[in-house]
Amino acid sequence: MIQDIAPHHFDNAYHSYAPREEDFAIYCQPHQVLLKRQEDRIIFPTFQDLKKRNDDILENATYLFQIDEFRFFLVKHVNPEPLSGFQMENTEIFRLAEPQYLAFAGITAYQLYLWYESRKFCGCCGSPLRHDEKERMMYCDHCHAMEFPKISPAVIIGLTHKNRLLLSKYAGRTYKKYALLAGYTEIGETVEETVSREVMEEVGLPVKNIRYYKSQPWPFSSTVLMGFFCDLDGDDETVTLDANELALAQWFERDEIPVTPSRDSLTNEMIMAFKNGLV
Ligand SMILES: [Zn+2]
């Protein structure tokens, strides 16, 4: 999965580091990140790369995280003049770009960018927020409200019946591959209750034997995904589709699942685990 970057080590502890010239400077705009692309490989600019055209780049940087000895900072207002091959690229590139640890760094930095962009003002009193110095938090000096990074819990559901797995396709989205059922956890429910509710809402089927598989940070939607397998309760496989959410939902025999391995998502790993008889 995209976060599996061993032997590289992701360290997300917050520090009030000042950037050094060799550190990576991540510049984002909606759906885009500045990087250089060499076939399938990507590299981000360092402060050394950017400082010639951007006088204040070192002063307006926000420390994000570290991978091995490499530190990553968010920067603002980069001069868009051509920068020796660096250009804005769509964040979808991070699903499959190499090296994987830089792809994971890029999409995780983009998630933090989205959070910082949406936390400029206090949600309680409307005053400007400022960066806290000790932790990754935005603070309101007027009413003392504290804002921490937003992560939404969601579930991915592998619904099985004997030797069959239910695959779906989303309605009205650009993502057209087969997926598993999925949904956000609502206030007041456990994640196991989310599994039962989402399956009933999306395909009208009861479930039993809900069992946890694995989790995954999914920065593309600021979620943490929790994967569960569960069994159909009963023998009636008839699907009642929620057409607002899904374009189709279809049962597949284990060895006829039309999905191939992809390194990015928990969904793909779960489908392949079932296809290969591992669960
Ligand atoms: Zn406030």
GROMACS .gro file of C-alpha atoms and ligand atoms in nm:
model
  280
    1MET     CA    1   0.000   0.000   0.000
    2ILE     CA    2   0.109   0.358  -0.056
    3GLN     CA    3   0.221   0.407   0.304
    4ASP     CA    4   0.434   0.090   0.311
    5ILE     CA    5   0.767   0.263   0.249
    6ALA     CA    6   1.004   0.042   0.454
    7PRO     CA    7   1.302   0.044   0.485
    8HIS     CA    8   1.236   0.420   0.479
    9HIS     CA    9   1.104   0.562   0.805
   10PHE     CA   10   0.825   0.822   0.823
   11ASP     CA   11   0.853   1.046   1.131
   12ASN     CA   12   0.552   1.277   1.169
   13ALA     CA   13   0.642   1.427   1.509
   14TYR     CA   14   0.611   1.804   1.495
   15HIS     CA   15   0.918   2.023   1.546
   16SER     CA   16   0.962   2.395   1.500
   17TYR     CA   17   1.254   2.330   1.264
   18ALA     CA   18   1.385   2.605   1.042
   19PRO     CA   19   1.442   2.489   0.685
   20ARG     CA   20   1.789   2.414   0.555
   21GLU     CA   21   1.889   2.457   0.191
   22GLU     CA   22   1.890   2.082   0.129
   23ASP     CA   23   1.538   2.026   0.269
   24PHE     CA   24   1.244   1.962   0.039
   25ALA     CA   25   1.011   2.256  -0.026
   26ILE     CA   26   0.659   2.135  -0.111
   27TYR     CA   27   0.447   2.386  -0.300
   28CYS     CA   28   0.079   2.302  -0.355
   29GLN     CA   29  -0.222   2.447  -0.531
   30PRO     CA   30  -0.565   2.280  -0.548
   31HIS     CA   31  -0.507   1.924  -0.682
   32GLN     CA   32  -0.148   2.009  -0.780
   33VAL     CA   33   0.205   1.984  -0.640
   34LEU     CA   34   0.530   2.126  -0.779
   35LEU     CA   35   0.773   1.851  -0.878
   36LYS     CA   36   1.007   1.731  -1.147
   37ARG     CA   37   0.921   1.419  -1.340
   38GLN     CA   38   1.171   1.185  -1.501
   39GLU     CA   39   0.965   0.910  -1.663
   40ASP     CA   40   0.797   0.737  -1.365
   41ARG     CA   41   1.028   0.892  -1.106
   42ILE     CA   42   0.957   1.213  -0.922
   43ILE     CA   43   1.165   1.460  -0.721
   44PHE     CA   44   1.062   1.770  -0.526
   45PRO     CA   45   1.249   2.102  -0.528
   46THR     CA   46   1.480   2.184  -0.239
   47PHE     CA   47   1.508   2.530  -0.087
   48GLN     CA   48   1.835   2.557  -0.278
   49ASP     CA   49   1.640   2.511  -0.603
   50LEU     CA   50   1.380   2.775  -0.519
   51LYS     CA   51   1.564   3.047  -0.332
   52LYS     CA   52   1.715   3.226  -0.634
   53ARG     CA   53   1.373   3.335  -0.755
   54ASN     CA   54   1.195   3.346  -0.418
   55ASP     CA   55   1.361   3.575  -0.164
   56ASP     CA   56   1.140   3.497   0.135
   57ILE     CA   57   1.100   3.123   0.076
   58LEU     CA   58   1.293   3.026   0.390
   59GLU     CA   59   1.095   3.257   0.620
   60ASN     CA   60   0.746   3.142   0.520
   61ALA     CA   61   0.794   2.765   0.544
   62THR     CA   62   0.599   2.525   0.768
   63TYR     CA   63   0.768   2.206   0.886
   64LEU     CA   64   0.568   1.894   0.793
   65PHE     CA   65   0.754   1.567   0.863
   66GLN     CA   66   1.073   1.376   0.802
   67ILE     CA   67   1.149   1.058   0.606
   68ASP     CA   68   1.491   0.918   0.700
   69GLU     CA   69   1.718   1.225   0.702
   70PHE     CA   70   1.501   1.418   0.454
   71ARG     CA   71   1.287   1.699   0.595
   72PHE     CA   72   0.976   1.826   0.417
   73PHE     CA   73   0.834   2.177   0.447
   74LEU     CA   74   0.526   2.346   0.303
   75VAL     CA   75   0.603   2.671   0.122
   76LYS     CA   76   0.381   2.953  -0.003
   77HIS     CA   77   0.381   3.194  -0.296
   78VAL     CA   78   0.642   3.027  -0.513
   79ASN     CA   79   0.725   3.229  -0.822
   80PRO     CA   80   0.571   3.031  -1.109
   81GLU     CA   81   0.855   3.116  -1.349
   82PRO     CA   82   1.003   2.803  -1.508
   83LEU     CA   83   1.225   2.626  -1.255
   84SER     CA   84   1.461   2.395  -1.440
   85GLY     CA   85   1.207   2.124  -1.513
   86PHE     CA   86   0.986   2.161  -1.206
   87GLN     CA   87   0.618   2.198  -1.286
   88MET     CA   88   0.278   2.162  -1.123
   89GLU     CA   89   0.148   1.803  -1.150
   90ASN     CA   90  -0.188   1.655  -1.056
   91THR     CA   91  -0.185   1.477  -0.718
   92GLU     CA   92  -0.314   1.157  -0.885
   93ILE     CA   93   0.047   1.101  -0.994
   94PHE     CA   94   0.127   0.995  -0.636
   95ARG     CA   95  -0.080   0.676  -0.661
   96LEU     CA   96   0.188   0.503  -0.866
   97ALA     CA   97   0.493   0.732  -0.896
   98GLU     CA   98   0.838   0.614  -0.787
   99PRO     CA   99   1.015   0.626  -0.554
  100GLN     CA  100   0.723   0.527  -0.336
  101TYR     CA  101   0.846   0.712  -0.026
  102LEU     CA  102   0.844   1.041  -0.219
  103ALA     CA  103   0.497   0.967  -0.359
  104PHE     CA  104   0.374   0.904  -0.004
  105ALA     CA  105   0.549   1.222   0.113
  106GLY     CA  106   0.386   1.421  -0.168
  107ILE     CA  107   0.029   1.314  -0.102
  108THR     CA  108   0.071   1.340   0.275
  109ALA     CA  109   0.211   1.692   0.238
  110TYR     CA  110  -0.086   1.775   0.015
  111GLN     CA  111  -0.327   1.656   0.286
  112LEU     CA  112  -0.158   1.890   0.536
  113TYR     CA  113  -0.171   2.172   0.279
  114LEU     CA  114  -0.549   2.127   0.246
  115TRP     CA  115  -0.585   2.136   0.624
  116TYR     CA  116  -0.372   2.449   0.666
  117GLU     CA  117  -0.560   2.621   0.380
  118SER     CA  118  -0.894   2.554   0.551
  119ARG     CA  119  -0.776   2.663   0.897
  120LYS     CA  120  -0.675   3.024   0.844
  121PHE     CA  121  -0.956   3.158   1.063
  122CYS     CA  122  -1.115   3.044   1.386
  123GLY     CA  123  -1.438   2.846   1.342
  124CYS     CA  124  -1.565   2.978   1.678
  125CYS     CA  125  -1.502   3.353   1.658
  126GLY     CA  126  -1.366   3.423   1.309
  127SER     CA  127  -1.031   3.564   1.422
  128PRO     CA  128  -0.714   3.474   1.230
  129LEU     CA  129  -0.544   3.157   1.359
  130ARG     CA  130  -0.170   3.129   1.414
  131HIS     CA  131   0.070   2.834   1.408
  132ASP     CA  132   0.142   2.688   1.749
  133GLU     CA  133   0.513   2.646   1.817
  134LYS     CA  134   0.506   2.319   2.011
  135GLU     CA  135   0.268   2.097   1.816
  136ARG     CA  136   0.090   2.069   1.485
  137MET     CA  137  -0.200   2.288   1.584
  138MET     CA  138  -0.358   2.620   1.484
  139TYR     CA  139  -0.441   2.846   1.775
  140CYS     CA  140  -0.683   3.137   1.824
  141ASP     CA  141  -0.537   3.408   2.045
  142HIS     CA  142  -0.880   3.569   2.078
  143CYS     CA  143  -1.093   3.279   2.211
  144HIS     CA  144  -0.819   3.017   2.273
  145ALA     CA  145  -0.972   2.761   2.034
  146MET     CA  146  -0.732   2.490   1.915
  147GLU     CA  147  -0.751   2.322   1.576
  148PHE     CA  148  -0.576   1.991   1.512
  149PRO     CA  149  -0.540   1.816   1.173
  150LYS     CA  150  -0.868   1.667   1.056
  151ILE     CA  151  -0.886   1.296   0.981
  152SER     CA  152  -1.218   1.131   0.895
  153PRO     CA  153  -1.266   0.761   0.979
  154ALA     CA  154  -1.411   0.546   0.703
  155VAL     CA  155  -1.453   0.175   0.634
  156ILE     CA  156  -1.374  -0.045   0.334
  157ILE     CA  157  -1.590  -0.356   0.327
  158GLY     CA  158  -1.516  -0.692   0.168
  159LEU     CA  159  -1.859  -0.861   0.172
  160THR     CA  160  -1.827  -1.233   0.107
  161HIS     CA  161  -2.068  -1.523   0.059
  162LYS     CA  162  -1.901  -1.864   0.051
  163ASN     CA  163  -1.652  -1.840  -0.237
  164ARG     CA  164  -1.781  -1.509  -0.370
  165LEU     CA  165  -1.692  -1.143  -0.313
  166LEU     CA  166  -1.914  -0.843  -0.385
  167LEU     CA  167  -1.744  -0.582  -0.606
  168SER     CA  168  -1.890  -0.245  -0.694
  169LYS     CA  169  -1.833   0.057  -0.912
  170TYR     CA  170  -1.900   0.409  -0.793
  171ALA     CA  171  -2.162   0.626  -0.958
  172GLY     CA  172  -2.069   0.970  -1.090
  173ARG     CA  173  -1.695   0.957  -1.022
  174THR     CA  174  -1.391   0.958  -1.245
  175TYR     CA  175  -1.264   0.643  -1.066
  176LYS     CA  176  -1.400   0.362  -1.284
  177LYS     CA  177  -1.225   0.052  -1.148
  178TYR     CA  178  -1.393  -0.216  -0.939
  179ALA     CA  179  -1.403  -0.121  -0.573
  180LEU     CA  180  -1.537  -0.253  -0.244
  181LEU     CA  181  -1.827  -0.103  -0.053
  182ALA     CA  182  -1.715   0.190   0.160
  183GLY     CA  183  -1.843   0.473   0.373
  184TYR     CA  184  -1.772   0.725   0.646
  185THR     CA  185  -1.832   0.658   1.012
  186GLU     CA  186  -2.110   0.878   1.149
  187ILE     CA  187  -2.113   1.043   1.491
  188GLY     CA  188  -2.241   0.804   1.755
  189GLU     CA  189  -2.166   0.472   1.587
  190THR     CA  190  -1.884   0.216   1.612
  191VAL     CA  191  -1.691   0.129   1.299
  192GLU     CA  192  -1.852  -0.217   1.306
  193GLU     CA  193  -2.193  -0.048   1.297
  194THR     CA  194  -2.068   0.160   1.002
  195VAL     CA  195  -1.997  -0.166   0.818
  196SER     CA  196  -2.350  -0.304   0.874
  197ARG     CA  197  -2.519   0.026   0.794
  198GLU     CA  198  -2.322   0.096   0.475
  199VAL     CA  199  -2.382  -0.253   0.334
  200MET     CA  200  -2.755  -0.222   0.406
  201GLU     CA  201  -2.773   0.130   0.258
  202GLU     CA  202  -2.568   0.059  -0.055
  203VAL     CA  203  -2.680  -0.292  -0.152
  204GLY     CA  204  -2.966  -0.380   0.087
  205LEU     CA  205  -2.799  -0.689   0.238
  206PRO     CA  206  -2.758  -0.801   0.605
  207VAL     CA  207  -2.411  -0.901   0.729
  208LYS     CA  208  -2.254  -1.112   1.005
  209ASN     CA  209  -1.904  -1.213   1.125
  210ILE     CA  210  -1.753  -0.866   1.082
  211ARG     CA  211  -1.374  -0.898   1.115
  212TYR     CA  212  -1.101  -0.637   1.103
  213TYR     CA  213  -0.835  -0.668   0.833
  214LYS     CA  214  -0.599  -0.364   0.821
  215SER     CA  215  -0.604   0.015   0.812
  216GLN     CA  216  -0.456   0.273   0.581
  217PRO     CA  217  -0.404   0.650   0.593
  218TRP     CA  218  -0.563   0.778   0.271
  219PRO     CA  219  -0.447   1.137   0.226
  220PHE     CA  220  -0.639   1.178  -0.104
  221SER     CA  221  -0.956   1.225   0.103
  222SER     CA  222  -0.808   1.305   0.449
  223THR     CA  223  -0.943   0.976   0.579
  224VAL     CA  224  -0.811   0.682   0.775
  225LEU     CA  225  -0.955   0.373   0.610
  226MET     CA  226  -1.034   0.065   0.819
  227GLY     CA  227  -1.074  -0.252   0.619
  228PHE     CA  228  -1.320  -0.521   0.728
  229PHE     CA  229  -1.435  -0.849   0.581
  230CYS     CA  230  -1.782  -0.975   0.665
  231ASP     CA  231  -2.018  -1.251   0.554
  232LEU     CA  232  -2.362  -1.226   0.402
  233ASP     CA  233  -2.619  -1.314   0.670
  234GLY     CA  234  -2.839  -1.572   0.494
  235ASP     CA  235  -2.835  -1.705   0.138
  236ASP     CA  236  -3.024  -1.436  -0.054
  237GLU     CA  237  -2.757  -1.256  -0.260
  238THR     CA  238  -3.007  -1.026  -0.432
  239VAL     CA  239  -2.866  -0.674  -0.445
  240THR     CA  240  -3.087  -0.366  -0.402
  241LEU     CA  241  -2.860  -0.096  -0.541
  242ASP     CA  242  -2.839   0.258  -0.405
  243ALA     CA  243  -2.808   0.420  -0.748
  244ASN     CA  244  -2.698   0.752  -0.598
  245GLU     CA  245  -2.383   0.589  -0.463
  246LEU     CA  246  -2.312   0.295  -0.693
  247ALA     CA  247  -2.323   0.229  -1.066
  248LEU     CA  248  -2.321  -0.147  -1.005
  249ALA     CA  249  -2.260  -0.416  -0.746
  250GLN     CA  250  -2.186  -0.770  -0.858
  251TRP     CA  251  -2.084  -1.102  -0.700
  252PHE     CA  252  -1.768  -1.265  -0.835
  253GLU     CA  253  -1.631  -1.614  -0.778
  254ARG     CA  254  -1.286  -1.598  -0.614
  255ASP     CA  255  -1.094  -1.708  -0.924
  256GLU     CA  256  -1.293  -1.488  -1.163
  257ILE     CA  257  -1.229  -1.154  -0.991
  258PRO     CA  258  -1.131  -0.908  -1.271
  259VAL     CA  259  -0.875  -0.712  -1.065
  260THR     CA  260  -0.494  -0.707  -1.085
  261PRO     CA  261  -0.245  -0.599  -0.814
  262SER     CA  262  -0.182  -0.226  -0.767
  263ARG     CA  263   0.048  -0.087  -0.502
  264ASP     CA  264  -0.161   0.208  -0.384
  265SER     CA  265  -0.478   0.111  -0.202
  266LEU     CA  266  -0.614  -0.100   0.081
  267THR     CA  267  -0.912  -0.176  -0.145
  268ASN     CA  268  -0.684  -0.341  -0.399
  269GLU     CA  269  -0.494  -0.535  -0.132
  270MET     CA  270  -0.820  -0.667   0.016
  271ILE     CA  271  -0.956  -0.773  -0.323
  272MET     CA  272  -0.626  -0.947  -0.408
  273ALA     CA  273  -0.610  -1.114  -0.063
  274PHE     CA  274  -0.954  -1.269  -0.127
  275LYS     CA  275  -0.873  -1.357  -0.488
  276ASN     CA  276  -0.553  -1.534  -0.377
  277GLY     CA  277  -0.728  -1.730  -0.101
  278LEU     CA  278  -0.549  -1.551   0.183
  279VAL     CA  279  -0.871  -1.454   0.361
  280ZN      ZN  280  -1.145   3.214   1.810
   0.00000   0.00000   0.00000
